[in-house]
Amino acid sequence: MHEDSPPAGLDPADDHELNSPTAASYSSHAFQPPSPPQPAVPPSTSNSSNATIPSRPSISSKTSSSPSRSAIELEPTSRASTSRWRDSLPTTVPKPDTMSVTPSESITVVEPTFDENVLRALCDLDCGVNLLMDRIKQSMVSCREASVFFKKRAVLEEEYGRNMQKLSKNTSEVYAMNDGKAGSFVAAWQSTMKIHEIMAENRIRFAQRLNEMSEELATLAKEVDKNRKQTKELHNRYERSLTDSEMFLDKCKTRFDMSAEELERILLQKEGESLKETGLQGRTPAGGKRAIGKAVAKGGLLLKGKNPGNIQRQEDDIRARVSVASDAYRKAVTETQSIRQEYFNFQYPRILRSLKECADEIDLGTQYHLTRYAFLFESIMLSDGSTLAPAGIEDGPGLKATIESIDNRSDFKVYMQNYAYAHGGVQRGPKRTGPEHEGFLPPLPQHVDRTYGNAQMLTPASATVQLPGSKATFGVDLTEQMIRDNVEVPRIMVKCCEAIEKYGLNSVGIYRISGTMSKVNKLKEKLDKDLDSVNLDADEWSSDINNVTSVMKLWLRELPEPLLTAQLHQGFIDAAKIENDRLRHIRLHERVNDLPDANYATLKYFLGHLHRITQFESENSMSIVNMSIVFGPTLFSQNMANIMNGQPMTDASLHNKAIETILEHYTDIFIDESEGS
């Protein structure tokens, strides 16, 4: 090997292959161990007879796969051979942003600071590189397992969401085509299916997020594995270079020892001393007689002639070889020590730092995505809970409240009325009357349905025929009530609204909170039996005004025809669909003016009552929007509208929008300028 040749296997152009993901960010904090003492450089061999053999540098006897560190205590005297090491700062490979989240999901998992004490401890270990390599392999296995779990969980969630969505839509469509129950049941049934669709959509979105996290973890593991392999390959190159340099140093030392032994022997021969007398064998290094034999063979017949001229020529030749071997050995020591110090003081810590940053990156990335998974899983469960049981009225009714809104008695009553109206003219079954002169009994009095407290009779000619002198209020046609009582507004509405305004203006959730079912039924029976005898100022009713509000809503729902009439229902819906506020107000005003006189007067009085309640919104929490949600279905009477249209109710939001707009413009619609003045 030439004296000026660098150690084999080291190519400065290969330094860029250390592509640690985050090495560049820590380049300004390179690990700097304490400065070593000055080296012991072998002295030049002189021509004097008392020349000494340079001492052998101490080499650690510890068995390790890494180069020995014992010689790191020597300080290099020349930096010429190390210039190619200084420019080997690894470049940073761009990596995907696997930790980007929305602001609402930004979570700090751990502090991203680098622990320099751990790096110092790793630098003191001969197995530091292997330790980090094995640790990264473990982290990659964990990362890939988490990625596989997210992928499989996403498949389950997406399958569940798709099937639930399909089931809900198909069930809703099939029920609309079949001859199922109408009324409040169909509204609750459609709302139930809608709730299931919302939950299914949430699950599908959750599956999409899981797929994204699975792909990000897989990409992270792939990038870290690539960086690990590149760093390992570069470390092996550095290690082989140092090993080759040490092997070259050993060869130079052996060559120098042999030349020195040969010189010492020729000097002894020159003085006429024998080898046995000088005890040369006791002072020879390891190798003994074998090394001397080699020296004799190479020395050129030292024992075959004692011509002084030959001996002098041999001595000069050997001294020249010793000088060359000494210079080569000294240079090899300097270069090896420089490479060793450069490796252990600079490259080895940087390789360890790069591997440690790879390990930290995959560990933090895996922990981040697991934390993100926990957050998303918790969010989806809370979302399902809030969908099933909303916290506030603005979120709509929950599943339980939707099911409880089914009024089977009212549904059956409406069905019975319409069935009698549709099929009453067709004679079926045996006749009810016969010729009296042939012995038949006179006809029995027609059955009066008092189950619902409205004293109605069902006949083929009319759905509601009242008994003579009856003062029933519930389930009686609005116009008939007002003509019978000779009033402009139904008496029950005036009586209940006055009590509500007297005792309930400051009641939180007025009209939204239902009363006690037993008391509501009791008050309904009393009002239906004798309206004038009921004293709503009594403590029994004024103490809980929600019972009175529930009766008021029940009276509106049990009207044979909705207050806004089935005939004008589509007109109100079309007007509510208009996006422009001003135009929607005008069209709804026109529909209100189209109402029959009795319906117009009743609607004017009742919405005026609601308008006064909304003015106390700060105390009762009942805004115009909340009132429209409560009375949209009631004033349009979804049951009757569905029957008239022959299709399920799908316009609940438009009902609410119509009532909201009318309430907002109550003064413009109902109050004339003369009345306002």
Short mmCIF file of C-alpha atoms in Angstrom, two decimals, residues 70-406:
data_model
loop_
_atom_site.label_atom_id
_atom_site.label_comp_id
_atom_site.label_asym_id
_atom_site.label_seq_id
_atom_site.Cartn_x
_atom_site.Cartn_y
_atom_site.Cartn_z
CA SER A 70 -8.19 2.60 23.47
CA ALA A 71 -6.14 4.59 21.02
CA ILE A 72 -8.68 7.43 21.06
CA GLU A 73 -6.52 8.99 23.78
CA LEU A 74 -3.99 10.05 21.15
CA GLU A 75 -4.41 13.47 19.54
CA PRO A 76 -3.71 13.57 15.80
CA THR A 77 -0.91 15.89 14.76
CA SER A 78 -2.15 16.29 11.23
CA ARG A 79 -5.64 17.01 9.90
CA ALA A 80 -4.80 16.43 6.25
CA SER A 81 -6.22 12.90 6.32
CA THR A 82 -9.39 13.97 8.13
CA SER A 83 -10.54 16.75 5.85
CA ARG A 84 -12.65 14.28 3.91
CA TRP A 85 -14.55 13.40 7.11
CA ARG A 86 -15.61 16.93 7.95
CA ASP A 87 -17.98 17.36 5.03
CA SER A 88 -19.96 14.21 5.73
CA LEU A 89 -22.92 15.88 7.43
CA PRO A 90 -25.92 13.79 6.36
CA THR A 91 -28.65 15.51 4.41
CA THR A 92 -32.27 15.46 5.45
CA VAL A 93 -34.73 13.47 3.39
CA PRO A 94 -38.15 15.16 3.15
CA LYS A 95 -40.80 13.05 4.83
CA PRO A 96 -44.58 13.25 4.71
CA ASP A 97 -46.33 15.26 7.37
CA THR A 98 -47.81 12.38 9.32
CA MET A 99 -48.75 14.47 12.32
CA SER A 100 -50.84 17.23 10.71
CA VAL A 101 -54.29 17.55 12.30
CA THR A 102 -57.09 20.06 12.41
CA PRO A 103 -56.82 22.75 15.09
CA SER A 104 -59.51 21.04 17.14
CA GLU A 105 -57.46 17.83 17.19
CA SER A 106 -54.02 19.39 17.97
CA ILE A 107 -52.66 17.39 20.92
CA THR A 108 -49.13 17.46 22.42
CA VAL A 109 -48.18 13.85 23.10
CA VAL A 110 -44.71 14.31 24.62
CA GLU A 111 -42.05 16.98 24.66
CA PRO A 112 -40.03 16.79 21.41
CA THR A 113 -36.71 17.75 23.04
CA PHE A 114 -33.68 15.58 22.45
CA ASP A 115 -32.04 14.03 25.53
CA GLU A 116 -28.29 14.69 25.21
CA ASN A 117 -27.56 12.61 28.32
CA VAL A 118 -28.97 9.54 26.59
CA LEU A 119 -26.72 10.24 23.60
CA ARG A 120 -23.66 10.50 25.86
CA ALA A 121 -24.56 7.20 27.49
CA LEU A 122 -24.94 5.57 24.07
CA CYS A 123 -21.55 6.92 23.00
CA ASP A 124 -19.97 5.12 25.95
CA LEU A 125 -21.39 1.79 24.78
CA ASP A 126 -19.64 -0.32 22.14
CA CYS A 127 -23.04 -1.81 21.26
CA GLY A 128 -24.79 1.56 20.86
CA VAL A 129 -25.48 1.18 17.14
CA ASN A 130 -26.78 -2.38 17.46
CA LEU A 131 -28.91 -1.33 20.43
CA LEU A 132 -30.61 1.42 18.44
CA MET A 133 -31.01 -0.79 15.37
CA ASP A 134 -32.85 -3.42 17.40
CA ARG A 135 -34.94 -0.74 19.10
CA ILE A 136 -36.00 0.72 15.75
CA LYS A 137 -36.99 -2.74 14.55
CA GLN A 138 -39.21 -3.16 17.60
CA SER A 139 -40.78 0.26 17.04
CA MET A 140 -41.42 -0.57 13.39
CA VAL A 141 -43.22 -3.78 14.38
CA SER A 142 -45.39 -1.80 16.81
CA CYS A 143 -46.08 0.89 14.21
CA ARG A 144 -47.09 -1.63 11.57
CA GLU A 145 -49.33 -3.51 14.00
CA ALA A 146 -51.12 -0.25 14.82
CA SER A 147 -51.47 0.48 11.09
CA VAL A 148 -52.97 -2.96 10.44
CA PHE A 149 -55.38 -2.54 13.35
CA PHE A 150 -56.56 0.85 12.05
CA LYS A 151 -57.06 -0.62 8.58
CA LYS A 152 -59.12 -3.57 9.84
CA ARG A 153 -61.11 -1.36 12.20
CA ALA A 154 -61.83 1.00 9.30
CA VAL A 155 -63.20 -1.91 7.24
CA LEU A 156 -65.54 -2.88 10.08
CA GLU A 157 -66.71 0.68 10.69
CA GLU A 158 -67.30 1.38 6.99
CA GLU A 159 -69.21 -1.87 6.53
CA TYR A 160 -71.33 -1.10 9.57
CA GLY A 161 -72.00 2.49 8.42
CA ARG A 162 -72.85 1.51 4.82
CA ASN A 163 -75.20 -1.27 5.91
CA MET A 164 -76.89 0.94 8.51
CA GLN A 165 -77.32 3.73 5.97
CA LYS A 166 -78.75 1.35 3.39
CA LEU A 167 -81.09 -0.25 5.92
CA SER A 168 -82.43 3.12 7.12
CA LYS A 169 -83.10 4.44 3.61
CA ASN A 170 -84.69 1.22 2.38
CA THR A 171 -86.87 0.95 5.47
CA SER A 172 -88.06 4.53 5.07
CA GLU A 173 -88.85 4.05 1.37
CA VAL A 174 -90.62 0.71 1.88
CA TYR A 175 -92.76 2.09 4.69
CA ALA A 176 -93.79 5.03 2.47
CA MET A 177 -95.01 2.61 -0.21
CA ASN A 178 -96.83 0.26 2.16
CA ASP A 179 -100.17 0.79 3.86
CA GLY A 180 -98.79 1.38 7.35
CA LYS A 181 -100.00 3.50 10.20
CA ALA A 182 -100.14 7.24 9.61
CA GLY A 183 -100.38 10.12 12.02
CA SER A 184 -97.82 10.67 14.73
CA PHE A 185 -96.42 7.16 14.23
CA VAL A 186 -95.17 7.77 10.70
CA ALA A 187 -93.54 11.07 11.74
CA ALA A 188 -91.76 9.34 14.64
CA TRP A 189 -90.79 6.41 12.40
CA GLN A 190 -89.25 8.65 9.73
CA SER A 191 -87.39 10.64 12.41
CA THR A 192 -86.05 7.38 13.85
CA MET A 193 -84.71 6.31 10.47
CA LYS A 194 -83.14 9.76 10.04
CA ILE A 195 -81.34 9.40 13.37
CA HIS A 196 -79.95 6.05 12.22
CA GLU A 197 -78.76 7.64 8.96
CA ILE A 198 -76.92 10.35 10.89
CA MET A 199 -75.18 7.75 13.06
CA ALA A 200 -74.26 5.76 9.93
CA GLU A 201 -72.71 8.83 8.31
CA ASN A 202 -70.65 9.44 11.44
CA ARG A 203 -69.32 5.88 11.28
CA ILE A 204 -68.38 6.25 7.62
CA ARG A 205 -66.44 9.44 8.37
CA PHE A 206 -64.73 7.66 11.29
CA ALA A 207 -63.69 4.86 8.92
CA GLN A 208 -62.19 7.40 6.51
CA ARG A 209 -60.10 8.94 9.29
CA LEU A 210 -58.90 5.47 10.35
CA ASN A 211 -57.82 4.71 6.79
CA GLU A 212 -55.86 7.97 6.68
CA MET A 213 -54.08 7.19 9.96
CA SER A 214 -53.30 3.63 8.78
CA GLU A 215 -51.70 4.91 5.59
CA GLU A 216 -49.72 7.56 7.48
CA LEU A 217 -48.35 4.97 9.93
CA ALA A 218 -47.42 2.62 7.09
CA THR A 219 -45.61 5.46 5.31
CA LEU A 220 -43.84 6.43 8.52
CA ALA A 221 -42.61 2.86 9.09
CA LYS A 222 -41.40 2.61 5.49
CA GLU A 223 -39.46 5.91 5.67
CA VAL A 224 -37.87 5.04 9.02
CA ASP A 225 -36.85 1.59 7.73
CA LYS A 226 -35.25 3.19 4.67
CA ASN A 227 -33.31 5.67 6.83
CA ARG A 228 -32.27 2.89 9.20
CA LYS A 229 -30.79 0.83 6.37
CA GLN A 230 -28.94 3.80 4.89
CA THR A 231 -27.49 4.76 8.26
CA LYS A 232 -26.45 1.17 8.95
CA GLU A 233 -24.71 0.91 5.59
CA LEU A 234 -22.80 4.15 6.15
CA HIS A 235 -21.81 3.06 9.65
CA ASN A 236 -20.47 -0.20 8.26
CA ARG A 237 -18.37 1.75 5.73
CA TYR A 238 -16.87 3.93 8.46
CA GLU A 239 -16.18 0.91 10.62
CA ARG A 240 -14.54 -1.02 7.78
CA SER A 241 -12.39 1.99 6.95
CA LEU A 242 -11.10 2.20 10.52
CA THR A 243 -10.53 -1.55 10.64
CA ASP A 244 -8.56 -1.47 7.39
CA SER A 245 -6.46 1.40 8.73
CA GLU A 246 -5.65 -0.57 11.90
CA MET A 247 -4.68 -3.61 9.83
CA PHE A 248 -2.38 -1.41 7.74
CA LEU A 249 -0.89 -0.03 10.98
CA ASP A 250 -0.17 -3.55 12.21
CA LYS A 251 1.62 -4.39 8.97
CA CYS A 252 3.74 -1.23 9.23
CA LYS A 253 4.60 -2.12 12.83
CA THR A 254 5.61 -5.63 11.88
CA ARG A 255 7.78 -4.32 9.03
CA PHE A 256 9.42 -1.81 11.38
CA ASP A 257 10.07 -4.47 14.06
CA MET A 258 11.69 -6.79 11.56
CA SER A 259 13.93 -4.04 10.19
CA ALA A 260 14.92 -3.01 13.72
CA GLU A 261 15.77 -6.60 14.64
CA GLU A 262 17.85 -6.95 11.51
CA LEU A 263 19.70 -3.71 12.31
CA GLU A 264 20.39 -4.81 15.87
CA ARG A 265 21.76 -8.13 14.65
CA ILE A 266 24.10 -6.58 12.09
CA LEU A 267 25.39 -4.22 14.77
CA LEU A 268 26.09 -7.17 17.05
CA GLN A 269 27.78 -9.00 14.18
CA LYS A 270 29.85 -5.95 13.50
CA GLU A 271 31.11 -5.90 17.11
CA GLY A 272 31.99 -9.59 16.81
CA GLU A 273 29.44 -10.76 19.39
CA SER A 274 27.51 -13.96 18.97
CA LEU A 275 23.75 -14.15 19.17
CA LYS A 276 23.78 -16.54 22.06
CA GLU A 277 26.13 -14.41 24.17
CA THR A 278 24.06 -11.24 23.87
CA GLY A 279 20.88 -13.03 24.83
CA LEU A 280 19.10 -11.59 21.87
CA GLN A 281 16.41 -14.17 22.06
CA GLY A 282 15.30 -12.89 25.46
CA ARG A 283 14.77 -9.41 24.13
CA THR A 284 13.02 -10.29 20.90
CA PRO A 285 9.32 -9.60 20.63
CA ALA A 286 6.68 -12.21 20.12
CA GLY A 287 7.78 -14.47 17.28
CA GLY A 288 11.19 -15.29 18.74
CA LYS A 289 13.52 -17.44 16.66
CA ARG A 290 11.09 -17.46 13.80
CA ALA A 291 11.24 -13.65 13.45
CA ILE A 292 15.06 -13.69 13.67
CA GLY A 293 15.18 -16.37 11.06
CA LYS A 294 13.16 -14.25 8.72
CA ALA A 295 15.43 -11.29 9.44
CA VAL A 296 18.51 -13.40 8.68
CA ALA A 297 16.99 -14.65 5.46
CA LYS A 298 16.22 -11.11 4.36
CA GLY A 299 19.51 -9.63 5.69
CA GLY A 300 21.60 -11.24 3.04
CA LEU A 301 24.05 -13.89 4.38
CA LEU A 302 25.03 -12.08 7.57
CA LEU A 303 26.66 -15.21 8.94
CA LYS A 304 28.49 -16.15 5.77
CA GLY A 305 31.44 -13.85 5.80
CA LYS A 306 32.87 -11.26 8.02
CA ASN A 307 34.27 -8.93 5.43
CA PRO A 308 34.13 -5.45 7.03
CA GLY A 309 33.18 -3.89 3.75
CA ASN A 310 30.26 -6.25 3.23
CA ILE A 311 29.10 -5.76 6.80
CA GLN A 312 29.20 -1.97 6.42
CA ARG A 313 27.23 -2.10 3.18
CA GLN A 314 24.69 -4.37 4.81
CA GLU A 315 24.43 -2.00 7.79
CA ASP A 316 23.82 1.01 5.56
CA ASP A 317 21.20 -0.86 3.57
CA ILE A 318 19.41 -2.02 6.72
CA ARG A 319 19.54 1.46 8.28
CA ALA A 320 17.86 2.87 5.18
CA ARG A 321 15.10 0.26 5.36
CA VAL A 322 14.63 0.98 9.10
CA SER A 323 14.31 4.69 8.39
CA VAL A 324 11.70 4.08 5.66
CA ALA A 325 9.80 1.62 7.87
CA SER A 326 9.90 4.05 10.79
CA ASP A 327 8.52 6.90 8.70
CA ALA A 328 5.79 4.66 7.26
CA TYR A 329 4.92 3.37 10.74
CA ARG A 330 4.81 6.89 12.22
CA LYS A 331 2.56 8.09 9.39
CA ALA A 332 0.29 5.05 9.74
CA VAL A 333 -0.03 5.68 13.48
CA THR A 334 -0.90 9.33 12.89
CA GLU A 335 -3.48 8.56 10.22
CA THR A 336 -5.07 5.70 12.16
CA GLN A 337 -5.32 7.81 15.29
CA SER A 338 -6.85 10.64 13.29
CA ILE A 339 -9.41 8.34 11.72
CA ARG A 340 -10.16 6.72 15.08
CA GLN A 341 -10.64 10.06 16.81
CA GLU A 342 -12.72 11.37 13.94
CA TYR A 343 -14.89 8.26 14.07
CA PHE A 344 -15.47 8.10 17.82
CA ASN A 345 -15.53 11.84 18.48
CA PHE A 346 -17.61 12.95 15.52
CA GLN A 347 -19.06 10.32 13.17
CA TYR A 348 -20.04 7.74 15.78
CA PRO A 349 -22.07 10.25 17.88
CA ARG A 350 -23.71 11.62 14.75
CA ILE A 351 -24.69 8.13 13.61
CA LEU A 352 -26.09 7.41 17.06
CA ARG A 353 -27.96 10.70 17.05
CA SER A 354 -29.44 9.95 13.65
CA LEU A 355 -30.59 6.48 14.75
CA LYS A 356 -31.96 7.84 18.03
CA GLU A 357 -33.93 10.48 16.14
CA CYS A 358 -35.34 7.77 13.86
CA ALA A 359 -36.41 5.80 16.93
CA ASP A 360 -37.94 8.90 18.52
CA GLU A 361 -39.75 9.80 15.30
CA ILE A 362 -41.46 6.45 14.88
CA ASP A 363 -42.22 6.20 18.61
CA LEU A 364 -43.75 9.68 18.73
CA GLY A 365 -45.60 9.12 15.45
CA THR A 366 -47.12 5.86 16.68
CA GLN A 367 -48.08 7.39 20.02
CA TYR A 368 -49.57 10.43 18.30
CA HIS A 369 -51.78 8.35 16.03
CA LEU A 370 -52.88 6.16 18.93
CA THR A 371 -53.81 9.29 20.87
CA ARG A 372 -55.60 10.63 17.81
CA TYR A 373 -57.46 7.32 17.50
CA ALA A 374 -58.55 7.52 21.13
CA PHE A 375 -59.77 11.10 20.58
CA LEU A 376 -61.71 10.19 17.43
CA PHE A 377 -63.19 7.08 19.04
CA GLU A 378 -64.31 9.12 22.04
CA SER A 379 -65.73 11.81 19.73
CA ILE A 380 -67.75 9.31 17.68
CA MET A 381 -69.21 7.75 20.81
CA LEU A 382 -70.13 11.17 22.21
CA SER A 383 -71.62 12.11 18.84
CA ASP A 384 -73.81 9.00 18.88
CA GLY A 385 -74.88 9.84 22.41
CA SER A 386 -75.75 13.44 21.56
CA THR A 387 -77.70 12.21 18.52
CA LEU A 388 -79.69 9.75 20.61
CA ALA A 389 -80.21 12.15 23.52
CA PRO A 390 -79.54 15.83 22.57
CA ALA A 391 -78.62 18.20 25.38
CA GLY A 392 -80.68 21.16 24.16
CA ILE A 393 -83.89 21.76 22.29
CA GLU A 394 -82.03 23.42 19.44
CA ASP A 395 -80.47 20.04 18.62
CA GLY A 396 -83.88 18.50 18.01
CA PRO A 397 -85.58 15.61 19.78
CA GLY A 398 -83.66 12.46 20.59
CA LEU A 399 -84.63 8.89 19.79
CA LYS A 400 -86.48 8.31 23.06
CA ALA A 401 -88.40 11.59 22.80
CA THR A 402 -89.25 10.82 19.17
CA ILE A 403 -90.71 7.44 20.07
CA GLU A 404 -92.60 8.93 23.03
CA SER A 405 -94.18 11.50 20.70
CA ILE A 406 -96.36 8.75 19.18
#
